[in-house]
Amino acid sequence: MSSLTIRAYPDPVLKGECAPVETITDEVRRLLDDMAETMYLNSGIGLAAPQVGERSRLIVVDAQRGEEGDTLLKLVNPRIVEKQGETKSEEGCLSCPDLLVEVNRFESVTVEALLPDGKETTIEAEGLLAICLQHEIDHLDGVLLVDRLSSLRRTLYHKKRVKEDAKPADEGDESRRTNTAL
Ligand SMILES: [Zn+2]
């Protein structure tokens, strides 16, 4: 496994819809493993393929990190098939450094996806896992936390990020570690 570089806003790879995975090859499985390693290294609880520069419908999620049991999910072509209730969540994103946004989410969701071995799976999620799945599936449709800001806040954040991008990478790193989650 190897860790990958996380792409940050306004990298264009984060915009637009990702393509469904047609065949789960060894390359796809390797990418999922690398995404999981990258997520853990960056103290995240979820990561979507476009965040590492790949426009494929792949996500990894581990909402129980640090607790017992193997709770890592590696999902191919995940889609929400049922949703219930409403909740608000304050979310950060590994691709949107220094940003916390209150987002309206469904309280519980049912997600259908393929596992790395090609088997179908159905996940009935609530709480943090449900929020995490919704956030990552948003990424696959090119939706970022930035898109949920008012136009004024979005403009300010955009200016700040463009300035940060111009700095050498190591200067941005420390701030990138705060508020990161998904
Ligand atoms: Zn995110």
mmCIF file of C-alpha atoms and ligand atoms in Angstrom:
data_model
loop_
_atom_site.group_PDB
_atom_site.id
_atom_site.type_symbol
_atom_site.label_atom_id
_atom_site.label_comp_id
_atom_site.label_asym_id
_atom_site.label_seq_id
_atom_site.Cartn_x
_atom_site.Cartn_y
_atom_site.Cartn_z
ATOM 1 C CA MET A 1 0.000 0.000 0.000
ATOM 2 C CA SER A 2 1.073 3.538 -0.490
ATOM 3 C CA SER A 3 -0.326 6.840 0.584
ATOM 4 C CA LEU A 4 -1.649 9.232 -2.036
ATOM 5 C CA THR A 5 -1.689 13.011 -2.337
ATOM 6 C CA ILE A 6 -4.962 14.595 -1.280
ATOM 7 C CA ARG A 7 -6.313 17.110 -3.778
ATOM 8 C CA ALA A 8 -7.641 20.319 -2.277
ATOM 9 C CA TYR A 9 -10.139 22.905 -3.483
ATOM 10 C CA PRO A 10 -10.015 24.513 -6.073
ATOM 11 C CA ASP A 11 -8.427 21.515 -7.862
ATOM 12 C CA PRO A 12 -10.746 20.883 -10.860
ATOM 13 C CA VAL A 13 -10.597 17.089 -10.380
ATOM 14 C CA LEU A 14 -12.995 17.579 -7.448
ATOM 15 C CA LYS A 15 -15.723 18.981 -9.707
ATOM 16 C CA GLY A 16 -18.115 17.041 -11.908
ATOM 17 C CA GLU A 17 -19.586 13.575 -11.761
ATOM 18 C CA CYS A 18 -17.343 10.532 -11.439
ATOM 19 C CA ALA A 19 -17.790 7.550 -13.740
ATOM 20 C CA PRO A 20 -19.146 4.237 -12.440
ATOM 21 C CA VAL A 21 -16.592 1.425 -12.178
ATOM 22 C CA GLU A 22 -17.362 -1.141 -14.903
ATOM 23 C CA THR A 23 -15.001 -3.919 -13.790
ATOM 24 C CA ILE A 24 -13.380 -4.347 -10.396
ATOM 25 C CA THR A 25 -9.794 -5.049 -11.370
ATOM 26 C CA ASP A 26 -6.741 -5.534 -9.144
ATOM 27 C CA GLU A 27 -5.921 -1.917 -9.951
ATOM 28 C CA VAL A 28 -9.268 -0.802 -8.484
ATOM 29 C CA ARG A 29 -8.682 -2.907 -5.351
ATOM 30 C CA ARG A 30 -5.186 -1.437 -4.989
ATOM 31 C CA LEU A 31 -6.592 2.065 -5.291
ATOM 32 C CA LEU A 32 -9.146 1.314 -2.545
ATOM 33 C CA ASP A 33 -6.336 0.032 -0.272
ATOM 34 C CA ASP A 34 -4.258 3.143 -0.965
ATOM 35 C CA MET A 35 -7.282 5.370 -0.317
ATOM 36 C CA ALA A 36 -7.828 3.662 3.062
ATOM 37 C CA GLU A 37 -4.181 4.150 4.004
ATOM 38 C CA THR A 38 -4.352 7.796 2.923
ATOM 39 C CA MET A 39 -7.531 8.329 4.961
ATOM 40 C CA TYR A 40 -5.985 6.891 8.149
ATOM 41 C CA LEU A 41 -2.720 8.805 7.671
ATOM 42 C CA ASN A 42 -4.679 12.049 7.446
ATOM 43 C CA SER A 43 -6.928 11.200 10.418
ATOM 44 C CA GLY A 44 -9.976 11.127 8.179
ATOM 45 C CA ILE A 45 -13.090 9.006 8.586
ATOM 46 C CA GLY A 46 -13.946 8.935 4.893
ATOM 47 C CA LEU A 47 -12.341 9.533 1.511
ATOM 48 C CA ALA A 48 -13.650 9.540 -2.065
ATOM 49 C CA ALA A 49 -11.617 8.746 -5.203
ATOM 50 C CA PRO A 50 -11.689 12.280 -6.696
ATOM 51 C CA GLN A 51 -9.947 13.466 -3.508
ATOM 52 C CA VAL A 52 -6.896 11.525 -4.683
ATOM 53 C CA GLY A 53 -7.315 12.586 -8.307
ATOM 54 C CA GLU A 54 -9.312 9.588 -9.629
ATOM 55 C CA ARG A 55 -12.706 10.246 -11.174
ATOM 56 C CA SER A 56 -14.199 6.848 -10.278
ATOM 57 C CA ARG A 57 -17.143 6.016 -8.033
ATOM 58 C CA LEU A 58 -15.093 4.606 -5.143
ATOM 59 C CA ILE A 59 -15.196 5.527 -1.463
ATOM 60 C CA VAL A 60 -13.665 4.349 1.796
ATOM 61 C CA VAL A 61 -15.302 5.026 5.150
ATOM 62 C CA ASP A 62 -14.462 4.213 8.761
ATOM 63 C CA ALA A 63 -16.777 6.082 11.083
ATOM 64 C CA GLN A 64 -15.822 3.982 14.144
ATOM 65 C CA ARG A 65 -12.131 4.657 13.904
ATOM 66 C CA GLY A 66 -10.290 3.873 17.095
ATOM 67 C CA GLU A 67 -13.003 1.554 18.343
ATOM 68 C CA GLU A 68 -12.905 -2.203 18.348
ATOM 69 C CA GLY A 69 -13.692 -4.272 15.315
ATOM 70 C CA ASP A 70 -13.042 -4.006 11.630
ATOM 71 C CA THR A 71 -15.257 -1.129 10.578
ATOM 72 C CA LEU A 72 -13.476 -0.094 7.382
ATOM 73 C CA LEU A 73 -15.812 -0.049 4.371
ATOM 74 C CA LYS A 74 -14.417 -0.047 0.833
ATOM 75 C CA LEU A 75 -17.295 0.576 -1.574
ATOM 76 C CA VAL A 76 -17.609 0.536 -5.353
ATOM 77 C CA ASN A 77 -20.435 2.468 -7.089
ATOM 78 C CA PRO A 78 -22.268 3.318 -3.838
ATOM 79 C CA ARG A 79 -25.739 4.810 -4.157
ATOM 80 C CA ILE A 80 -28.363 5.918 -1.691
ATOM 81 C CA VAL A 81 -31.548 3.907 -2.215
ATOM 82 C CA GLU A 82 -33.497 5.004 0.876
ATOM 83 C CA LYS A 83 -33.312 8.005 3.173
ATOM 84 C CA GLN A 84 -35.172 9.058 6.299
ATOM 85 C CA GLY A 85 -35.349 11.915 8.762
ATOM 86 C CA GLU A 86 -33.372 15.137 8.899
ATOM 87 C CA THR A 87 -30.360 16.183 10.864
ATOM 88 C CA LYS A 88 -27.750 18.917 10.845
ATOM 89 C CA SER A 89 -24.064 18.094 10.957
ATOM 90 C CA GLU A 90 -20.970 20.206 11.208
ATOM 91 C CA GLU A 91 -18.527 18.833 8.671
ATOM 92 C CA GLY A 92 -14.939 19.306 7.681
ATOM 93 C CA CYS A 93 -13.322 17.909 4.557
ATOM 94 C CA LEU A 94 -9.765 16.805 3.789
ATOM 95 C CA SER A 95 -10.126 18.626 0.444
ATOM 96 C CA CYS A 96 -11.364 21.888 1.990
ATOM 97 C CA PRO A 97 -8.728 22.878 4.577
ATOM 98 C CA ASP A 98 -9.762 25.228 7.373
ATOM 99 C CA LEU A 99 -13.461 25.007 6.674
ATOM 100 C CA LEU A 100 -16.333 23.783 8.838
ATOM 101 C CA VAL A 101 -19.821 23.896 7.383
ATOM 102 C CA GLU A 102 -23.191 23.067 8.897
ATOM 103 C CA VAL A 103 -24.927 20.751 6.442
ATOM 104 C CA ASN A 104 -28.501 19.419 6.331
ATOM 105 C CA ARG A 105 -28.365 15.647 6.048
ATOM 106 C CA PHE A 106 -30.710 12.699 6.200
ATOM 107 C CA GLU A 107 -30.703 11.019 9.606
ATOM 108 C CA SER A 108 -30.482 7.534 8.176
ATOM 109 C CA VAL A 109 -29.725 6.165 4.729
ATOM 110 C CA THR A 110 -29.636 2.797 3.029
ATOM 111 C CA VAL A 111 -26.732 2.465 0.611
ATOM 112 C CA GLU A 112 -26.265 -0.235 -2.017
ATOM 113 C CA ALA A 113 -22.777 -0.845 -3.359
ATOM 114 C CA LEU A 114 -20.339 -3.476 -4.546
ATOM 115 C CA LEU A 115 -17.548 -4.774 -2.320
ATOM 116 C CA PRO A 116 -13.971 -5.140 -3.636
ATOM 117 C CA ASP A 117 -14.664 -8.848 -4.313
ATOM 118 C CA GLY A 118 -17.601 -7.899 -6.553
ATOM 119 C CA LYS A 119 -20.347 -9.009 -4.134
ATOM 120 C CA GLU A 120 -23.339 -6.738 -3.614
ATOM 121 C CA THR A 121 -23.858 -5.192 -0.212
ATOM 122 C CA THR A 122 -26.586 -3.164 1.477
ATOM 123 C CA ILE A 123 -25.686 -0.867 4.361
ATOM 124 C CA GLU A 124 -28.320 0.537 6.675
ATOM 125 C CA ALA A 125 -26.610 3.486 8.313
ATOM 126 C CA GLU A 126 -27.494 6.087 10.904
ATOM 127 C CA GLY A 127 -25.570 8.623 12.964
ATOM 128 C CA LEU A 128 -22.016 9.453 11.940
ATOM 129 C CA LEU A 129 -21.806 6.606 9.418
ATOM 130 C CA ALA A 130 -24.900 7.902 7.581
ATOM 131 C CA ILE A 131 -23.428 11.413 7.443
ATOM 132 C CA CYS A 132 -20.073 10.109 6.288
ATOM 133 C CA LEU A 133 -21.656 8.092 3.457
ATOM 134 C CA GLN A 134 -23.686 11.102 2.295
ATOM 135 C CA HIS A 135 -20.579 13.330 2.350
ATOM 136 C CA GLU A 136 -18.489 10.848 0.326
ATOM 137 C CA ILE A 137 -21.241 10.157 -2.217
ATOM 138 C CA ASP A 138 -21.536 13.953 -2.651
ATOM 139 C CA HIS A 139 -17.854 13.919 -3.686
ATOM 140 C CA LEU A 140 -18.667 11.379 -6.433
ATOM 141 C CA ASP A 141 -21.183 13.885 -7.820
ATOM 142 C CA GLY A 142 -18.687 16.753 -7.591
ATOM 143 C CA VAL A 143 -20.410 18.383 -4.617
ATOM 144 C CA LEU A 144 -18.078 19.952 -2.042
ATOM 145 C CA LEU A 145 -18.691 21.666 1.300
ATOM 146 C CA VAL A 146 -17.697 24.880 -0.480
ATOM 147 C CA ASP A 147 -20.803 24.559 -2.657
ATOM 148 C CA ARG A 148 -22.966 24.759 0.464
ATOM 149 C CA LEU A 149 -21.622 28.144 1.548
ATOM 150 C CA SER A 150 -23.351 31.451 0.881
ATOM 151 C CA SER A 151 -21.881 33.163 -2.187
ATOM 152 C CA LEU A 152 -20.094 35.715 0.034
ATOM 153 C CA ARG A 153 -18.430 33.035 2.195
ATOM 154 C CA ARG A 154 -17.604 31.016 -0.920
ATOM 155 C CA THR A 155 -15.865 33.968 -2.532
ATOM 156 C CA LEU A 156 -13.845 34.662 0.620
ATOM 157 C CA TYR A 157 -12.875 31.010 0.971
ATOM 158 C CA HIS A 158 -11.923 30.812 -2.706
ATOM 159 C CA LYS A 159 -9.626 33.840 -2.391
ATOM 160 C CA LYS A 160 -8.022 32.375 0.733
ATOM 161 C CA ARG A 161 -7.442 28.987 -0.907
ATOM 162 C CA VAL A 162 -5.966 30.466 -4.079
ATOM 163 C CA LYS A 163 -3.523 32.381 -1.876
ATOM 164 C CA GLU A 164 -2.691 29.227 0.156
ATOM 165 C CA ASP A 165 -2.075 27.301 -3.058
ATOM 166 C CA ALA A 166 0.584 29.777 -4.060
ATOM 167 C CA LYS A 167 2.548 28.998 -0.884
ATOM 168 C CA PRO A 168 5.071 26.161 -0.668
ATOM 169 C CA ALA A 169 3.339 22.881 0.291
ATOM 170 C CA ASP A 170 4.852 22.570 3.783
ATOM 171 C CA GLU A 171 3.379 25.867 4.936
ATOM 172 C CA GLY A 172 -0.137 24.716 4.167
ATOM 173 C CA ASP A 173 0.309 21.304 5.788
ATOM 174 C CA GLU A 174 -0.225 22.238 9.421
ATOM 175 C CA SER A 175 -3.508 23.996 8.785
ATOM 176 C CA ARG A 176 -4.608 21.103 6.595
ATOM 177 C CA ARG A 177 -4.510 18.844 9.632
ATOM 178 C CA THR A 178 -7.059 20.872 11.584
ATOM 179 C CA ASN A 179 -10.764 20.380 11.074
ATOM 180 C CA THR A 180 -10.181 17.468 8.774
ATOM 181 C CA ALA A 181 -12.683 14.684 8.753
ATOM 182 C CA LEU A 182 -14.185 13.544 5.500
HETATM 183 ZN ZN ZN B 1 -14.840 15.604 1.855
#
